[in-house]
mmCIF file of C-alpha atoms in Angstrom:
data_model
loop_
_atom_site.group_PDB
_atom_site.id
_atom_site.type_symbol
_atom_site.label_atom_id
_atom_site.label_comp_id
_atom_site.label_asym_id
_atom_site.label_seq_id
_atom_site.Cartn_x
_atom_site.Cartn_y
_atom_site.Cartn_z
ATOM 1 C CA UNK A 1 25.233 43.804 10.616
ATOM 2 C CA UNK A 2 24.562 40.699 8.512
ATOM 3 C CA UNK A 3 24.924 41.250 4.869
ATOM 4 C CA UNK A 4 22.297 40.606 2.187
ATOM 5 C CA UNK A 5 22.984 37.351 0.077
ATOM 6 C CA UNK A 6 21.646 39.590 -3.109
ATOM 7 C CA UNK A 7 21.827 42.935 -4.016
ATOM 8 C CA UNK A 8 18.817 44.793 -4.411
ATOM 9 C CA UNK A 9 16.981 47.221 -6.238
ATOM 10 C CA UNK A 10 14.118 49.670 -5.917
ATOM 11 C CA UNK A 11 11.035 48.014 -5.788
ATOM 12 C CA UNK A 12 12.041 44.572 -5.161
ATOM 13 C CA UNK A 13 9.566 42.903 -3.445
ATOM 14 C CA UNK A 14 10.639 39.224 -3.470
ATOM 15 C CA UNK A 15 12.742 39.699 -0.002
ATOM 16 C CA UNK A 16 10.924 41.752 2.448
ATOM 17 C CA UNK A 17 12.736 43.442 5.548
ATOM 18 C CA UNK A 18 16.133 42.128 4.981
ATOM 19 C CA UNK A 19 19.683 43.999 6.104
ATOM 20 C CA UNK A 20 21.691 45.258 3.153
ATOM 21 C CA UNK A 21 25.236 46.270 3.394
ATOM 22 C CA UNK A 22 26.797 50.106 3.059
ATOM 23 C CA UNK A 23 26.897 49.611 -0.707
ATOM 24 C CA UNK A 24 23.641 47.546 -1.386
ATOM 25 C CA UNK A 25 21.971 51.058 0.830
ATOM 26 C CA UNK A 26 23.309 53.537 -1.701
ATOM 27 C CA UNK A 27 22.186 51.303 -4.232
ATOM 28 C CA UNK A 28 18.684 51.406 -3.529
ATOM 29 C CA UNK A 29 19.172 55.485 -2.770
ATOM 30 C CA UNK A 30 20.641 56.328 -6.229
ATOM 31 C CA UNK A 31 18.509 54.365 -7.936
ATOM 32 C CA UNK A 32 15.381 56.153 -6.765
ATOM 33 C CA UNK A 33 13.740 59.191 -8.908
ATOM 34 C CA UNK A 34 11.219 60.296 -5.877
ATOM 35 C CA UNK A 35 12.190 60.152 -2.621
ATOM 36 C CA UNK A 36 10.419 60.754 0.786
ATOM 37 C CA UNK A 37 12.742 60.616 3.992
ATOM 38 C CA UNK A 38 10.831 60.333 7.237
ATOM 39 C CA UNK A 39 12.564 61.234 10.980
ATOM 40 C CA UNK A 40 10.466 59.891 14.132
ATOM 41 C CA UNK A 41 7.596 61.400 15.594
ATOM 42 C CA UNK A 42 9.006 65.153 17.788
ATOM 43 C CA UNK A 43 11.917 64.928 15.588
ATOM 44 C CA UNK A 44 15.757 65.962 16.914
ATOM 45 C CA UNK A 45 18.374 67.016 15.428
ATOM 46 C CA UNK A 46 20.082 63.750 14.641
ATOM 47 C CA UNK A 47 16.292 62.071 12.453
ATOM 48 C CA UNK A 48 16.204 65.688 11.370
ATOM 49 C CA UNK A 49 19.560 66.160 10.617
ATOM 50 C CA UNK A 50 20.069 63.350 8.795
ATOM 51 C CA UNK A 51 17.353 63.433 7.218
ATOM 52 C CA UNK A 52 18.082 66.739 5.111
ATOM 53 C CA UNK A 53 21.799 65.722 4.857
ATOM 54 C CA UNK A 54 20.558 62.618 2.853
ATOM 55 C CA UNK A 55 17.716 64.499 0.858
ATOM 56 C CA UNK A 56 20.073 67.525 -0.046
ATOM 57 C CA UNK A 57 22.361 64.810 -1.490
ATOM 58 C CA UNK A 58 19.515 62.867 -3.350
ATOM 59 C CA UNK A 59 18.067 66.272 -4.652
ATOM 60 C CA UNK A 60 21.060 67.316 -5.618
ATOM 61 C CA UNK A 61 21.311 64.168 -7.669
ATOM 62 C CA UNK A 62 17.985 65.328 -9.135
ATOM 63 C CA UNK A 63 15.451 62.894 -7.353
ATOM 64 C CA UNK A 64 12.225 64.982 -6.105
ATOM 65 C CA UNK A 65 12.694 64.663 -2.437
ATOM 66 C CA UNK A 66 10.237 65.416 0.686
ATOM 67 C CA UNK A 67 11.321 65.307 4.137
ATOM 68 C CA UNK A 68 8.841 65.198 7.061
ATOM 69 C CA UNK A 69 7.593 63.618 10.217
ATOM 70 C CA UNK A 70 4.314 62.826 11.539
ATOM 71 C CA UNK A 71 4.220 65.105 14.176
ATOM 72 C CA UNK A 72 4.086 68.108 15.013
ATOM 73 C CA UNK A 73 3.575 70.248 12.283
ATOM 74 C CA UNK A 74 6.505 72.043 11.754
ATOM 75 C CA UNK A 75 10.613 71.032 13.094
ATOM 76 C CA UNK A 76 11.456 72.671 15.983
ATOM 77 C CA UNK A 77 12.271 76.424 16.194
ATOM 78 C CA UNK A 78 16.213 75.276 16.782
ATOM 79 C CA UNK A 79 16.320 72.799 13.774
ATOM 80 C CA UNK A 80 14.368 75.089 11.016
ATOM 81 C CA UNK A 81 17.465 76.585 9.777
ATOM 82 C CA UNK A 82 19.178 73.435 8.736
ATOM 83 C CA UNK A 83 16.554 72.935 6.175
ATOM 84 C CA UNK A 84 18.248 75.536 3.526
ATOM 85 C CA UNK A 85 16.440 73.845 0.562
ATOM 86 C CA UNK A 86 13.105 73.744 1.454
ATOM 87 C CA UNK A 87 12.793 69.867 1.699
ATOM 88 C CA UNK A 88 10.729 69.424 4.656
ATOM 89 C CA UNK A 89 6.788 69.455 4.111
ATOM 90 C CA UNK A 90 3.978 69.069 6.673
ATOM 91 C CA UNK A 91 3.027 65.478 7.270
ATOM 92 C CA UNK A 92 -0.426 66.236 5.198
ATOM 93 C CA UNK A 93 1.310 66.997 2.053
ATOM 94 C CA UNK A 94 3.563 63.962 1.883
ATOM 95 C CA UNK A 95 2.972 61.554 -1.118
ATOM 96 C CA UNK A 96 0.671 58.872 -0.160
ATOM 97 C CA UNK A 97 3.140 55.971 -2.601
ATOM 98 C CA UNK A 98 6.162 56.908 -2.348
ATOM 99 C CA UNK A 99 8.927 55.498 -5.297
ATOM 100 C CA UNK A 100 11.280 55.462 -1.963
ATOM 101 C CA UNK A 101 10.945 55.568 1.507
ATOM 102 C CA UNK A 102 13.681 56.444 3.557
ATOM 103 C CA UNK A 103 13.311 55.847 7.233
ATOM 104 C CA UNK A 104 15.932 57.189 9.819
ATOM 105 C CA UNK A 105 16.530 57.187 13.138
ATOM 106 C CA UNK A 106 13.866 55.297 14.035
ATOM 107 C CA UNK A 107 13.442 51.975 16.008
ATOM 108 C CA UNK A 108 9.887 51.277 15.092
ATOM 109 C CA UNK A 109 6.985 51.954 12.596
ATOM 110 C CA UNK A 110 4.890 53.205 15.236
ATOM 111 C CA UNK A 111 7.174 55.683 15.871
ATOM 112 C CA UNK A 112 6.185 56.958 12.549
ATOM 113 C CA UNK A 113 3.404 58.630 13.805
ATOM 114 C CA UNK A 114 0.517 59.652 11.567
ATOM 115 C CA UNK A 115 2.731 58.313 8.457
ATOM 116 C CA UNK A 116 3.459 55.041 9.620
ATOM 117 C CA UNK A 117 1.100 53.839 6.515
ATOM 118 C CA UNK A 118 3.654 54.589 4.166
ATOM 119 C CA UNK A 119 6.151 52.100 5.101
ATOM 120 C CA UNK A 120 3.443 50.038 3.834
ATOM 121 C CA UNK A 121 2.111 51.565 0.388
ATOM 122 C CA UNK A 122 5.538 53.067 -0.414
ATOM 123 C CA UNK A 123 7.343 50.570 -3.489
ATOM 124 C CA UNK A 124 10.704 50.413 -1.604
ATOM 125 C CA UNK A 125 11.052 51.243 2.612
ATOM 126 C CA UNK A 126 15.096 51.937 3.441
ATOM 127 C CA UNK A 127 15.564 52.060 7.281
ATOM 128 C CA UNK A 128 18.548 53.535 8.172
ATOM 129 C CA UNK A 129 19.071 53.511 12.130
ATOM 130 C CA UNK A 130 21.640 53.019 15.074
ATOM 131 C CA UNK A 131 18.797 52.245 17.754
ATOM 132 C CA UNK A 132 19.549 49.044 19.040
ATOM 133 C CA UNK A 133 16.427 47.899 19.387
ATOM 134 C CA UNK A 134 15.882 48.085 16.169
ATOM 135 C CA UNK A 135 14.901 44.357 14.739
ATOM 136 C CA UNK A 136 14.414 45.468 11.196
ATOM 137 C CA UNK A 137 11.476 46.677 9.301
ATOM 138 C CA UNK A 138 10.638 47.796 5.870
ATOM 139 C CA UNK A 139 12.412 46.395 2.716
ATOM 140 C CA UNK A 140 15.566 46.749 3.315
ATOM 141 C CA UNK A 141 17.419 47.864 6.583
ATOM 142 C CA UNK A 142 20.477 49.205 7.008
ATOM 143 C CA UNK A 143 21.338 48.979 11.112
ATOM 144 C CA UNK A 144 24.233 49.830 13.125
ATOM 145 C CA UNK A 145 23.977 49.707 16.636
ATOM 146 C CA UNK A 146 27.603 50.407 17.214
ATOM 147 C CA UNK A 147 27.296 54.250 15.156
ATOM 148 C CA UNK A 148 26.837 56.638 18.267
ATOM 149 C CA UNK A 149 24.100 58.708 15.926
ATOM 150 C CA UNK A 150 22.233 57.983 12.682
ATOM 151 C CA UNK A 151 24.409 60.790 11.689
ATOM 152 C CA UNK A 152 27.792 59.104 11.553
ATOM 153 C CA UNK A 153 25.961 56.379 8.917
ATOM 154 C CA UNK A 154 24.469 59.132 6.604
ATOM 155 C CA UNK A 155 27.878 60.590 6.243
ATOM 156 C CA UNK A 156 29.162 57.024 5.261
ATOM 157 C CA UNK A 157 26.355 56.707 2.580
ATOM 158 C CA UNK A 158 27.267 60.681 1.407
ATOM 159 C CA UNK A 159 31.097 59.573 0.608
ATOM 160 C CA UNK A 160 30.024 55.819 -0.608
ATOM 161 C CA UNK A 161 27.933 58.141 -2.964
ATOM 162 C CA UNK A 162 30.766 60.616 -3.558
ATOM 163 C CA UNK A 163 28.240 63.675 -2.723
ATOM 164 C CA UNK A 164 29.258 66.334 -1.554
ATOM 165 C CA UNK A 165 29.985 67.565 2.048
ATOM 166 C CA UNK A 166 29.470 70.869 1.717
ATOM 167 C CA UNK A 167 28.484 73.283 4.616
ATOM 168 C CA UNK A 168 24.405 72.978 4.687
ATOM 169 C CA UNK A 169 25.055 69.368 4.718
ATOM 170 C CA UNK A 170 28.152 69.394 6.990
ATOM 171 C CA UNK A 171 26.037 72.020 9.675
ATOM 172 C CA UNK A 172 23.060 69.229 9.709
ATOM 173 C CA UNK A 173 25.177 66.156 10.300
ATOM 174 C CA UNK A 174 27.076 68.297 12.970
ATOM 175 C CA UNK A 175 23.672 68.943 14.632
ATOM 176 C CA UNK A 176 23.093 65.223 14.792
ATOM 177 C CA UNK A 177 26.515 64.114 16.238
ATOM 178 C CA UNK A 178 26.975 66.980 18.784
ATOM 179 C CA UNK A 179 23.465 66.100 20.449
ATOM 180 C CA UNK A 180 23.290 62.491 19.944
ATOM 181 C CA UNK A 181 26.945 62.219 21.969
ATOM 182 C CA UNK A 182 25.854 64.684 23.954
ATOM 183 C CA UNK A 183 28.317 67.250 23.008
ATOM 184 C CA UNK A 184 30.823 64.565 22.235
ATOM 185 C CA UNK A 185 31.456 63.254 25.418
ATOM 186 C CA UNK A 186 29.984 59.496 24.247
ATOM 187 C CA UNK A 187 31.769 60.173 20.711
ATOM 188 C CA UNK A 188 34.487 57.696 19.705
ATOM 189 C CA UNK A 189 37.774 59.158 18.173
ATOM 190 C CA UNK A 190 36.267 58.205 14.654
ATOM 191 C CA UNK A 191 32.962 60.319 15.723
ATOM 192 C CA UNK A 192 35.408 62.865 17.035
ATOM 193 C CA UNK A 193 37.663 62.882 13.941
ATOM 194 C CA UNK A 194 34.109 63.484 11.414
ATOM 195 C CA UNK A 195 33.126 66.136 13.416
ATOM 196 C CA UNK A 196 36.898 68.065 13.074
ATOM 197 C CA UNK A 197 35.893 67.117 8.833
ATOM 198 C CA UNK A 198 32.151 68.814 9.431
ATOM 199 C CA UNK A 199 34.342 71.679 10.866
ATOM 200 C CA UNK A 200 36.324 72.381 8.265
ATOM 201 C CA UNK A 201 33.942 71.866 5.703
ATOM 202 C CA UNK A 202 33.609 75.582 7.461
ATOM 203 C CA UNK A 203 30.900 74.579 10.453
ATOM 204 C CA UNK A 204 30.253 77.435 13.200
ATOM 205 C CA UNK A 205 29.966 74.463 16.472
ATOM 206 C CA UNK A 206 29.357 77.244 18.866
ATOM 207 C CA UNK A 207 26.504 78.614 16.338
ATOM 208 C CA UNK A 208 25.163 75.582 15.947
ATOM 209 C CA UNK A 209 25.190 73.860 18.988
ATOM 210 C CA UNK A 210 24.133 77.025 21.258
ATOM 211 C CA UNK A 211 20.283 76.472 20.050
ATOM 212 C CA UNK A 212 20.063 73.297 20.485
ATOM 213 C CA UNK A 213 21.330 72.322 24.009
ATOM 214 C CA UNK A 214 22.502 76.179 25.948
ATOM 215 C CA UNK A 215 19.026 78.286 24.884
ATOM 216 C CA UNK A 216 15.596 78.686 26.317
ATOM 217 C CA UNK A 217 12.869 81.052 26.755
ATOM 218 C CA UNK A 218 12.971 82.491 29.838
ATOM 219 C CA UNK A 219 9.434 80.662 30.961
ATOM 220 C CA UNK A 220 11.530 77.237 31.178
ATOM 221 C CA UNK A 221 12.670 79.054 34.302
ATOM 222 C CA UNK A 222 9.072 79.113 35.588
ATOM 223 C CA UNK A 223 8.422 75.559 33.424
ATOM 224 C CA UNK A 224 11.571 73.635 34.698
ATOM 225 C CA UNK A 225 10.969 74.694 38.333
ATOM 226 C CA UNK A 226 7.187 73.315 38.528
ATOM 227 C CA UNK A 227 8.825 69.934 36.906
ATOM 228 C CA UNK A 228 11.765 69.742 39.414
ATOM 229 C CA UNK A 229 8.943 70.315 42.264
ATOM 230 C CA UNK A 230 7.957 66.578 40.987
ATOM 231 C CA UNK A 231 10.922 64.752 41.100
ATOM 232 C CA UNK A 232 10.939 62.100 43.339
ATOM 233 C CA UNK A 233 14.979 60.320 44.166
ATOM 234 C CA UNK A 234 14.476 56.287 45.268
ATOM 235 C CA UNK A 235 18.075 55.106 46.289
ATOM 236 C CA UNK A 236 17.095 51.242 46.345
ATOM 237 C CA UNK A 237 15.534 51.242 42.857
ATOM 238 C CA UNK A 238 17.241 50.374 39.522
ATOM 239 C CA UNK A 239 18.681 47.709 41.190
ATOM 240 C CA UNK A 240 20.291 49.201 44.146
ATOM 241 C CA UNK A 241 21.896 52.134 41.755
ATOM 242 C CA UNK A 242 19.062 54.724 42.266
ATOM 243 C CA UNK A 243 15.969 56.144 40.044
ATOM 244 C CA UNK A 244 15.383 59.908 39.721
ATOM 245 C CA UNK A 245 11.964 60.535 38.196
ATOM 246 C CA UNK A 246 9.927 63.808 37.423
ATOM 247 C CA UNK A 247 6.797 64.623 35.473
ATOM 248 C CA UNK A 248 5.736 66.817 32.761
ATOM 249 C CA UNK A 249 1.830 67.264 33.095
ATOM 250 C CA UNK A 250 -0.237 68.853 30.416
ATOM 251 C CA UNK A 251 -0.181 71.745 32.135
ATOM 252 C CA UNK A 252 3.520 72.319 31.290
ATOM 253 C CA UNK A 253 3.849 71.063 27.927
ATOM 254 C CA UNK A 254 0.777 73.133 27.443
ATOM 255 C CA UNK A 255 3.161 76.646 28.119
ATOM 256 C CA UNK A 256 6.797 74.992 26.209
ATOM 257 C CA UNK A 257 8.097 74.010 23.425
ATOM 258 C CA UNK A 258 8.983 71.085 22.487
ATOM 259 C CA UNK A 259 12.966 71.753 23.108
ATOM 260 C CA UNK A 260 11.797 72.817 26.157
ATOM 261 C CA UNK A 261 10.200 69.848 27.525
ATOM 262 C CA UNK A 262 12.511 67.384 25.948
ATOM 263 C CA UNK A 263 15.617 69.083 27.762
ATOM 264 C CA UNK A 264 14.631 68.658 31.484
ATOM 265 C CA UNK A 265 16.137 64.696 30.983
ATOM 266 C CA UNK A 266 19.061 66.426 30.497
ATOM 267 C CA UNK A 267 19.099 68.172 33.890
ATOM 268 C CA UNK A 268 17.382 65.494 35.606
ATOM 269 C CA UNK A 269 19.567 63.186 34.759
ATOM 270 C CA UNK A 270 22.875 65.514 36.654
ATOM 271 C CA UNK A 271 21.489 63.751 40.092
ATOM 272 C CA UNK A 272 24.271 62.037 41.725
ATOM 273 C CA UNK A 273 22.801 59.572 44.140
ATOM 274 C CA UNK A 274 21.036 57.994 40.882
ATOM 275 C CA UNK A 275 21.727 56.076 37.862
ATOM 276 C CA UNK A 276 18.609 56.159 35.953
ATOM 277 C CA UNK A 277 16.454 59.438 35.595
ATOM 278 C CA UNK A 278 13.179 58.564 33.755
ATOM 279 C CA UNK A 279 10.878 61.892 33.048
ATOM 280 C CA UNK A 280 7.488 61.192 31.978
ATOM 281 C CA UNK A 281 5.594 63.172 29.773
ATOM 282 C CA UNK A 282 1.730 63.743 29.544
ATOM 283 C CA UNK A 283 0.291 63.605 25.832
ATOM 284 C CA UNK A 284 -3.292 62.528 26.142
ATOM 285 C CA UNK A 285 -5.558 62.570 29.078
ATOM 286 C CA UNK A 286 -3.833 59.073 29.927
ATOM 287 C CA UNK A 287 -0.935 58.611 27.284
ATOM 288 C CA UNK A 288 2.613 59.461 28.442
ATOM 289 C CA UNK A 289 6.007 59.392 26.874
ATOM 290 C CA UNK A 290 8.845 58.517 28.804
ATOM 291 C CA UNK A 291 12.562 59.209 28.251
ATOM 292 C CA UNK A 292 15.092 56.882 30.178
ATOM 293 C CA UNK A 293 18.468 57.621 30.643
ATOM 294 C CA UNK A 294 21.556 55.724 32.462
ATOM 295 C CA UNK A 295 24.620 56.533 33.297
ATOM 296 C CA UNK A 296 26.228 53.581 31.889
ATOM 297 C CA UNK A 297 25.899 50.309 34.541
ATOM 298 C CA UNK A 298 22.083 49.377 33.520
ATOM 299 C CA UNK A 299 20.657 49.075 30.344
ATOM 300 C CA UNK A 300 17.333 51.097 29.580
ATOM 301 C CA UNK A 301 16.963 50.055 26.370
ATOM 302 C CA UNK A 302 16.327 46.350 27.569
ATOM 303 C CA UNK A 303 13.944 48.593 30.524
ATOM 304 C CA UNK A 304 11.989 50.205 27.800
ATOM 305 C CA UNK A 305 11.710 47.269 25.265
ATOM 306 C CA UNK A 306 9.744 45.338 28.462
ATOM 307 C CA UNK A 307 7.493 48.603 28.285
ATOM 308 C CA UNK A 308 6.615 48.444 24.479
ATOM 309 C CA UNK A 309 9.203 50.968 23.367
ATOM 310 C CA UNK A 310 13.529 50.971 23.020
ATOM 311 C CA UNK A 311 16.496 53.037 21.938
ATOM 312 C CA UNK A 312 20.167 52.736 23.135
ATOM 313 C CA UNK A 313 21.550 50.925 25.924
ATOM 314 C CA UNK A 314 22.091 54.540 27.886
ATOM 315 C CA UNK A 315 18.990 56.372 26.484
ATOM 316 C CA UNK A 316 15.967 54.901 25.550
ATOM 317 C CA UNK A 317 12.079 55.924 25.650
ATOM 318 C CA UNK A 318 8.732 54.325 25.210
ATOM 319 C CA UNK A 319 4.802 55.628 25.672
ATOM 320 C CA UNK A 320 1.997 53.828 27.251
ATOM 321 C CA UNK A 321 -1.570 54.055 28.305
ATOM 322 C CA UNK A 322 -2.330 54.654 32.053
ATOM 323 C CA UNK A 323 -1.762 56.636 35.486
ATOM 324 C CA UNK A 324 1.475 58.029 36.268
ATOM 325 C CA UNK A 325 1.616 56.129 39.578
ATOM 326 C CA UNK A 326 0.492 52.425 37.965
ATOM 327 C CA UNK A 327 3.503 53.640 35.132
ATOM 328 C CA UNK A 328 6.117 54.462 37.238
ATOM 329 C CA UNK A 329 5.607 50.941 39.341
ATOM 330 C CA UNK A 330 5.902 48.994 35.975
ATOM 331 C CA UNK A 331 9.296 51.419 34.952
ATOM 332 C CA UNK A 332 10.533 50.493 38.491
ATOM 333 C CA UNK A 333 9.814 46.551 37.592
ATOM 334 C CA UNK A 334 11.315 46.917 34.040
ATOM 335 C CA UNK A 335 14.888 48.235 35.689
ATOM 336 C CA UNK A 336 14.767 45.842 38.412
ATOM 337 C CA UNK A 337 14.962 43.165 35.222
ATOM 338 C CA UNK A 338 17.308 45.148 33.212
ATOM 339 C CA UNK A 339 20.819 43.720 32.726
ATOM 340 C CA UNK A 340 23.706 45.638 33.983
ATOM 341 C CA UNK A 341 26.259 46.867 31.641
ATOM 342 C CA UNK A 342 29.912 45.889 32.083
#
């Protein structure tokens, strides 16, 4: 990340969307007396996560603080205890001028939902992100593609701050790291060494992780089978290094929750023979979702920036108007262009 040439300060307007350094970050944070911190649209537990880590810290420190996203209307049913304090308010009630906006986790405004306006009538906008297709929005962003989850940088800002790591905060960063490395098996021994910290600061892993990737209602059973009856393998796509697709109509999201839908990547995605699984999900009458995962020999994000979206080299996600067929023939295009990872 390229550092700022000044440092700067809330509601400095004379440099708009420029990168800021570790320090110049918790500069703008500390100097803020109302803060709002904003996750993605269908947050998970690493926007979420980080996002109450950061606004315990900040309240603690005595600035008024809302956390929220703009959509749905409450955090999922596995993320609601994190949020101890209260923080998180439906996306109606959120200020409409914010002193501070804090963005994380997020690669885009538009993935801001309903409150993407307040990156514009806020004073200050912080972005705080590890997507790599992030090219930098707001004020001020703070961007490292190299930090496996948006996680790992909040707990950097919490010590340059000197707050406190104390177990609310330490069980929401935990939720962040163990589902954005999925269950540290893409975690770095630095990742792997902050999560042993988050464990002493007296974190319960097995109690946290076990509702947020090993639980479901038992009607994902019924869900996840009519889902799997979609998926189609094609060995010669992705160049040469097989696609896996499935679909998730309205008729399914319609009966899950939101874990629920978001998980079946997770099993798609087991299917030997391919590469890339890509699960598209309905959300309007002709509005899908995608998420796009690889293995780790083609990059997705490069597949989903061609399709108006992004995210990380191995998992990556974008939503576009149309029918599933025409959708799927422009995701096959897309990896056929993507570069392949060494």
């Amino acid at each position: 990340m390229v550092a700022a040439e000044e440092s700067p300060a809330p509601g400095d307007h004379g440099l708009a969307s420029r990168p800021v350094t570790l320090d110049e970050a918790v500069g703008v944070l500390t100097g803020a007396r109302q803060v709002v911190l904003l996750a993605h649209v269908n947050p998970d537990a690493d926007a979420l996560g980080s996002a109450l880590a950061l606004g315990l810290a900040l309240h603690r420190r005595g600035a008024q603080v809302q956390v929220s996203f703009g959509a749905p209307e409450h955090p999922a049913e596995s993320l609601r205890d994190l949020d101890v304090a209260g923080l998180v308010v439906p996306h109606h009630r959120v200020v409409h001028v914010p002193e501070l906006l804090v963005v994380l986790d997020t690669g885009s405004v538009d993935r801001l939902g309903s409150l993407a306006d307040r990156a514009e009538t806020a004073d200050t906008t912080l972005v705080i992100d590890h997507h790599v297709s992030n090219s930098g929005f707001g004020t001020y962003y703070y961007v490292d593609p190299r930090a496996e989850a948006t996680a790992v940088m909040v707990l950097h800002l919490l010590d340059a701050m000197g707050a406190s790591v104390d177990l609310p905060t330490a069980r929401c960063l935990y939720a962040g790291l163990v589902t954005d490395t999925r269950n540290f098996r893409a975690a770095s021994p630095d990742t792997h060494a902050m999560a042993a910290r988050l464990l002493v600061a007296g974190v319960d892993a097995e109690a946290v992780t076990r509702p947020l990737l090993d639980t479901h209602p038992f009607s994902w059973l019924a869900m996840l089978s009519a889902v799997l009856a979609t998926a189609r393998l094609e060995v010669d796509e992705a160049r040469g290094l097989g696609l896996v697709h499935a679909l998730v109509t309205r008729d399914h999201t319609d009966v899950g929750r939101q874990e629920e839908i978001e998980s079946v990547i997770d099993v798609l995605r087991t299917t030997a023979e391919a590469e890339v699984a890509v699960v598209l999900k309905q959300v309007g009458d002709r509005r899908w979702t995608a998420n796009m995962r690889s293995k780790g020999r083609l990059d997705v994000a490069a597949a989903a920036s061609a399709l108006g979206g992004g995210g990380h080299r191995h998992a990556s996600g974008f939503t576009v108007d149309g029918d599933a067929p025409d959708i799927l023939d422009r995701v096959r295009h897309a990896l056929a262009d993507a570069p392949l990872l060494g």
